Amino acid sequence: MRDTIVIGAGLAGLMGALALAEAGQRPLVLAKGQGATHWTGGTVDVWGATDGANVREVVAQMIAAHPEHPYARVGMVGIEAALDRFRALVETAGYPYVGSLERNMLVPTAAGALRPAAFVPTTMAAGALKAGERLLIAGFRELRDFFPPLIAANLRDQRITARGIYLNLPPIKRRLDFNTRNFADLFDDAAFRQDVGEQLRAARSTATRIGLPAVLGLRDAPAVVQELQAISGAQIFEIPTLPASVPGMRLFNIFKVAIEQAGGRMQIGSEVVRTVGSGDWLTTVYSTAAARQQEHRGQRFLLATGGIAGGGIRTDYTGTVWETALGLPLKAPEARAAWFAPQFLHENGHPIFRAGVVTDACLRPLDAQGQVVYQNVAVAGSLLADADPIYERCYSGLALATGWHAGQMLAMLER
Amino acid sequence: MTTSHDHIELSLEQSLDHCIKCNICTVACPVSAVTDLFPGPKYVGPQAQRFRHEHQPVPDDSVDYCSGCRVCNQVCPTGVKIAELNARARAQIVAERGMPLRNRLIARSGLVGWLGCGPQARWANAALTSLTLRWIMEKVLGIARAAPLPHYSTYSFRSWFRQRASRTAATTLGTTKRVVYFHGCATNYYEPHVGQAAVAVLERNGYEVILSEQNCCGLPLLSNGDFRAGKRYHAANVRKLFPYAQQGIPIVGTSTSCTLTLKDEAPELLGMHNAEVRAVAENTYDIFEFLRGLYERGELNTEFQTVERELPYHPPCQLRAHGIGRPALDILELVPGLRLAESNADCCGIAGTYGYKLEKYQIAMDVGQGLFAFVRAAESDLALCDSETCRWQITHGTGVTTRHPIEILAEAYGVAEGERGVEIAQV
């Protein structure tokens, strides 16, 4: 029914599906489960440049020095085009991002560390601190893994004036157990926002900015932030939580609507496990289904199943490393002994995390001899070789840039 | 637990270790979102499973509040079979403590349907709309008095089909293409018009429809934890259907839950996987899945009339568990003028027999709120959904008539028997 298949529903797959849908291809997005969006913090990390360095220049230098890096396949122009499209998408959806490639913002994490990001949703913008700010970090005891006193103590260690407190849940809102989603639903309720806003005003004292867990609603988070600012009298910002990430859910929802409106369709819960090809042309993929696999014959396939963390690459104790969906050849350390650097926090990261699919400039997969494996497949995101997205702090930037590029390349493909 | 350690059991046990505690299932679960009585899929599934053992009493009852909608399976990024773990855990509770009379009754939808369908339907329907009787049913049996019980049909689908067959015995379709139609209990006793539409659509595509012997698929038994009876039911269906499967004759159904049971639920939960069971499973299709296959092979009759309508459509949980996408959308978008708006709601709440139970009725209604709001906002006098109890729940929650999408397709072929949704007993 649909001859353009996207495999994977993280940022890379979603961005690729958007590119394909906007080019008129009616993509079908297949994914094993809910995408990596729900695991990530919702910031756009292009490169982990710190000390005020110009991100654009740092990436351009890296591309010149490492032509094998996936960013080099896309090029600076392609990277910026993808970021522009992403920002226009979220802006249209009423969930704008701020930032630039001139310099990273440093925003607090749930551990109280400062994390570089090129773009953040406006709901997190006030987390980028200026000198002389006084912070109040507030949370709820009922939300696990978010400890305001710990965050504040770690910020103080970095010479940031910060204090951590717990807020009280209005008695009527009590449940036995809470997750991030429950809190997001609570913040979509006006009475709850009013109650929290008043507690923040009372607790604010001299604080100029207030950090809250990133659960400030699923429907219209920027409006929730504005309302809390108006009531409390301080700048409000969200701090990403542990999964499941509410900012990630917002992004997933925005992409889903945009892809479906452009003629695409999503099918979550269907893992691609088998393929049929003819020479250098992939003809069919099969996804898991009840009783028998579902057949998807296609002309174009975009593969964005992630790296080792996302499930696109599997390893075993014998040292075998394989790509899970299409069985593509991988570039990986030869022996298991070469997977890891001697120190856990080694300055160059661990070689195994650079394992992945090598591609040409169109992001088509290559074999060890440099021949294109399938002319009608493009690969995007953390599955690509020669990048370590978590270590390089380019996880979301790489996903957006390569996803957009792969989608555009595939859309132009003609047999 | 009564089942032995087969390969499915092993894969379930191993799938526990794939849980990375990311909580994506917890935030997706429609039941734990509305009640404290269910702590969520991660807790009662991969976590509690470590405390369950076949020779020890079940440590926690909360798994009984799992509705079995399988949203957790669908969203799990690492492939943990949470819903199956929960279903087996419930069966262990039932094996230990027995099953309440209420559950034994509502799990036998074939028997319940047979009792009221036919000429006696008028009396049965009057009884089910009687506030007094429903109040007694609630007090004595624990069946929620407001829950959406469908009206019985005055004739069964099978009786209609047989009479029609004798009327049209002389006319042959001149075709060698044949399908077996699995109608299920709901079509037979409450909504024969769904089966009539299915037969019309299949015949329009040049298929002779065979009405094989069949019994209830047994899903209500499985979801209520009576695996022993479920196994008997499934074995009986396999006996009746295997001869067709063996000849490669497709078994096509309009009830997404019956077809899911034949394909997957029964073999997987009951550990039945001999060659006959597998052949029946592999030859079973949801009707729109079957039609989509025809389309992909260029064999679908696409001479559709224009149907100028914009309708809300809810793909039910049991359809999504087939893992085949939304075939009704794929086919109905071929009909000129017809536009379907897909609900993004996870579940209508009813989950088979779940929402009929007094202690779960309100949970089911709360789960359904998102879907009800979507259907109401569409301001349509008609909604579409592939699964019967979901249709009844949507009508109950919104007052909007809800039909099977096959009925709209029959209309597009110009063979509809008129506007007919099932009446819901409102008390």
mmCIF file of C-alpha atoms in Angstrom, chain B residues 26-178:
data_model
loop_
_atom_site.group_PDB
_atom_site.id
_atom_site.type_symbol
_atom_site.label_atom_id
_atom_site.label_comp_id
_atom_site.label_asym_id
_atom_site.label_seq_id
_atom_site.Cartn_x
_atom_site.Cartn_y
_atom_site.Cartn_z
ATOM 1 C CA THR B 26 3.950 3.054 32.809
ATOM 2 C CA VAL B 27 3.199 6.400 31.207
ATOM 3 C CA ALA B 28 1.325 4.766 28.311
ATOM 4 C CA CYS B 29 -0.945 2.516 30.404
ATOM 5 C CA PRO B 30 -4.502 3.834 30.129
ATOM 6 C CA VAL B 31 -5.663 1.990 33.261
ATOM 7 C CA SER B 32 -3.022 3.086 35.762
ATOM 8 C CA ALA B 33 -3.550 6.645 34.494
ATOM 9 C CA VAL B 34 -7.037 6.655 35.995
ATOM 10 C CA THR B 35 -6.883 4.372 39.042
ATOM 11 C CA ASP B 36 -4.616 3.582 41.959
ATOM 12 C CA LEU B 37 -5.887 0.008 41.940
ATOM 13 C CA PHE B 38 -3.558 -0.826 39.071
ATOM 14 C CA PRO B 39 0.052 0.189 39.720
ATOM 15 C CA GLY B 40 1.055 -0.098 36.072
ATOM 16 C CA PRO B 41 2.496 -2.606 33.608
ATOM 17 C CA LYS B 42 6.111 -2.400 34.734
ATOM 18 C CA TYR B 43 5.241 -3.240 38.345
ATOM 19 C CA VAL B 44 2.759 -6.037 37.842
ATOM 20 C CA GLY B 45 4.539 -7.371 34.762
ATOM 21 C CA PRO B 46 8.327 -7.682 34.624
ATOM 22 C CA GLN B 47 8.861 -6.654 38.256
ATOM 23 C CA ALA B 48 6.200 -8.683 40.077
ATOM 24 C CA GLN B 49 6.925 -11.666 37.851
ATOM 25 C CA ARG B 50 10.173 -12.164 39.739
ATOM 26 C CA PHE B 51 8.098 -12.901 42.841
ATOM 27 C CA ARG B 52 5.762 -15.363 41.161
ATOM 28 C CA HIS B 53 6.433 -19.034 41.159
ATOM 29 C CA GLU B 54 4.232 -21.903 40.133
ATOM 30 C CA HIS B 55 4.559 -23.620 43.524
ATOM 31 C CA GLN B 56 3.955 -20.511 45.616
ATOM 32 C CA PRO B 57 0.828 -18.451 46.178
ATOM 33 C CA VAL B 58 0.403 -15.352 44.044
ATOM 34 C CA PRO B 59 1.943 -12.450 45.955
ATOM 35 C CA ASP B 60 -0.226 -9.622 44.618
ATOM 36 C CA ASP B 61 -3.777 -9.328 43.258
ATOM 37 C CA SER B 62 -3.454 -6.018 41.468
ATOM 38 C CA VAL B 63 -2.694 -7.723 38.156
ATOM 39 C CA ASP B 64 -6.429 -8.494 37.990
ATOM 40 C CA TYR B 65 -6.947 -4.802 37.197
ATOM 41 C CA CYS B 66 -4.946 -5.130 33.974
ATOM 42 C CA SER B 67 -7.511 -4.716 31.207
ATOM 43 C CA GLY B 68 -5.401 -6.633 28.707
ATOM 44 C CA CYS B 69 -5.389 -3.803 26.162
ATOM 45 C CA ARG B 70 -1.730 -4.521 25.264
ATOM 46 C CA VAL B 71 -0.745 -0.885 24.884
ATOM 47 C CA CYS B 72 2.293 -1.736 27.035
ATOM 48 C CA ASN B 73 3.459 -4.372 24.555
ATOM 49 C CA GLN B 74 3.029 -1.962 21.718
ATOM 50 C CA VAL B 75 5.130 0.835 23.202
ATOM 51 C CA CYS B 76 7.832 -1.236 24.929
ATOM 52 C CA PRO B 77 11.092 -0.332 23.192
ATOM 53 C CA THR B 78 12.787 -3.568 24.226
ATOM 54 C CA GLY B 79 10.092 -6.132 23.413
ATOM 55 C CA VAL B 80 8.941 -7.296 26.858
ATOM 56 C CA LYS B 81 5.691 -9.294 26.581
ATOM 57 C CA ILE B 82 4.018 -7.539 29.474
ATOM 58 C CA ALA B 83 0.391 -8.289 28.615
ATOM 59 C CA GLU B 84 1.096 -12.015 28.325
ATOM 60 C CA LEU B 85 2.865 -12.012 31.680
ATOM 61 C CA ASN B 86 -0.196 -10.359 33.202
ATOM 62 C CA ALA B 87 -2.674 -12.731 31.572
ATOM 63 C CA ARG B 88 -0.741 -15.733 32.849
ATOM 64 C CA ALA B 89 -0.494 -14.244 36.315
ATOM 65 C CA ARG B 90 -4.259 -13.779 36.391
ATOM 66 C CA ALA B 91 -4.721 -17.369 35.306
ATOM 67 C CA GLN B 92 -2.565 -18.444 38.220
ATOM 68 C CA ILE B 93 -4.829 -16.537 40.610
ATOM 69 C CA VAL B 94 -7.878 -18.234 39.076
ATOM 70 C CA ALA B 95 -6.195 -21.634 39.264
ATOM 71 C CA GLU B 96 -5.492 -21.059 42.958
ATOM 72 C CA ARG B 97 -8.738 -19.498 44.069
ATOM 73 C CA GLY B 98 -11.311 -20.389 41.459
ATOM 74 C CA MET B 99 -13.389 -18.010 39.410
ATOM 75 C CA PRO B 100 -16.372 -16.005 40.631
ATOM 76 C CA LEU B 101 -19.779 -16.965 39.168
ATOM 77 C CA ARG B 102 -20.045 -13.585 37.464
ATOM 78 C CA ASN B 103 -16.840 -14.105 35.512
ATOM 79 C CA ARG B 104 -17.780 -17.649 34.617
ATOM 80 C CA LEU B 105 -21.018 -16.306 33.176
ATOM 81 C CA ILE B 106 -19.778 -13.313 31.201
ATOM 82 C CA ALA B 107 -16.807 -15.275 29.903
ATOM 83 C CA ARG B 108 -19.235 -17.554 28.053
ATOM 84 C CA SER B 109 -20.419 -15.131 25.428
ATOM 85 C CA GLY B 110 -21.617 -17.941 23.180
ATOM 86 C CA LEU B 111 -23.976 -19.235 25.840
ATOM 87 C CA VAL B 112 -25.151 -15.763 26.868
ATOM 88 C CA GLY B 113 -25.806 -14.895 23.241
ATOM 89 C CA TRP B 114 -27.619 -18.126 22.476
ATOM 90 C CA LEU B 115 -29.964 -17.632 25.447
ATOM 91 C CA GLY B 116 -31.352 -14.332 24.223
ATOM 92 C CA CYS B 117 -31.057 -14.374 20.444
ATOM 93 C CA GLY B 118 -34.067 -15.324 18.325
ATOM 94 C CA PRO B 119 -37.801 -14.790 18.725
ATOM 95 C CA GLN B 120 -37.308 -14.438 22.487
ATOM 96 C CA ALA B 121 -35.068 -11.404 21.907
ATOM 97 C CA ARG B 122 -37.965 -8.981 22.501
ATOM 98 C CA TRP B 123 -38.428 -10.330 25.994
ATOM 99 C CA ALA B 124 -34.747 -10.604 26.675
ATOM 100 C CA ASN B 125 -34.140 -7.023 25.550
ATOM 101 C CA ALA B 126 -37.028 -5.758 27.628
ATOM 102 C CA ALA B 127 -35.557 -7.560 30.601
ATOM 103 C CA LEU B 128 -32.105 -6.089 30.066
ATOM 104 C CA THR B 129 -33.528 -2.560 29.926
ATOM 105 C CA SER B 130 -35.432 -3.184 33.136
ATOM 106 C CA LEU B 131 -33.920 -1.124 35.885
ATOM 107 C CA THR B 132 -35.035 -3.663 38.450
ATOM 108 C CA LEU B 133 -33.449 -6.587 36.704
ATOM 109 C CA ARG B 134 -30.223 -4.704 36.067
ATOM 110 C CA TRP B 135 -30.157 -3.672 39.711
ATOM 111 C CA ILE B 136 -30.562 -7.302 40.720
ATOM 112 C CA MET B 137 -27.852 -8.353 38.264
ATOM 113 C CA GLU B 138 -25.565 -5.782 39.810
ATOM 114 C CA LYS B 139 -26.282 -6.820 43.389
ATOM 115 C CA VAL B 140 -26.281 -10.562 42.826
ATOM 116 C CA LEU B 141 -23.732 -10.978 40.071
ATOM 117 C CA GLY B 142 -21.659 -7.814 40.135
ATOM 118 C CA ILE B 143 -22.452 -6.816 36.561
ATOM 119 C CA ALA B 144 -22.546 -3.026 36.452
ATOM 120 C CA ARG B 145 -26.125 -1.918 35.894
ATOM 121 C CA ALA B 146 -25.128 0.922 33.551
ATOM 122 C CA ALA B 147 -22.706 -1.143 31.448
ATOM 123 C CA PRO B 148 -23.512 -1.286 27.736
ATOM 124 C CA LEU B 149 -25.254 -4.599 27.115
ATOM 125 C CA PRO B 150 -26.189 -4.879 23.437
ATOM 126 C CA HIS B 151 -29.707 -5.750 22.320
ATOM 127 C CA TYR B 152 -30.188 -9.309 21.155
ATOM 128 C CA SER B 153 -31.036 -9.822 17.528
ATOM 129 C CA THR B 154 -34.362 -11.456 16.712
ATOM 130 C CA TYR B 155 -32.534 -13.777 14.332
ATOM 131 C CA SER B 156 -29.035 -15.200 14.353
ATOM 132 C CA PHE B 157 -26.517 -14.590 11.600
ATOM 133 C CA ARG B 158 -26.245 -18.318 11.030
ATOM 134 C CA SER B 159 -30.003 -18.710 10.548
ATOM 135 C CA TRP B 160 -29.977 -15.806 8.065
ATOM 136 C CA PHE B 161 -27.094 -17.338 6.176
ATOM 137 C CA ARG B 162 -28.708 -20.768 5.971
ATOM 138 C CA GLN B 163 -32.037 -19.410 4.745
ATOM 139 C CA ARG B 164 -30.260 -17.281 2.207
ATOM 140 C CA ALA B 165 -28.189 -20.243 1.060
ATOM 141 C CA SER B 166 -31.339 -22.275 0.424
ATOM 142 C CA ARG B 167 -32.921 -19.302 -1.428
ATOM 143 C CA THR B 168 -29.875 -18.771 -3.614
ATOM 144 C CA ALA B 169 -28.835 -22.383 -3.931
ATOM 145 C CA ALA B 170 -29.457 -22.374 -7.655
ATOM 146 C CA THR B 171 -27.326 -19.311 -8.363
ATOM 147 C CA THR B 172 -23.659 -20.047 -8.263
ATOM 148 C CA LEU B 173 -21.043 -17.388 -8.223
ATOM 149 C CA GLY B 174 -19.086 -19.278 -10.816
ATOM 150 C CA THR B 175 -15.983 -18.981 -8.683
ATOM 151 C CA THR B 176 -13.426 -21.305 -7.233
ATOM 152 C CA LYS B 177 -12.244 -18.707 -4.725
ATOM 153 C CA ARG B 178 -13.492 -19.507 -1.271
#
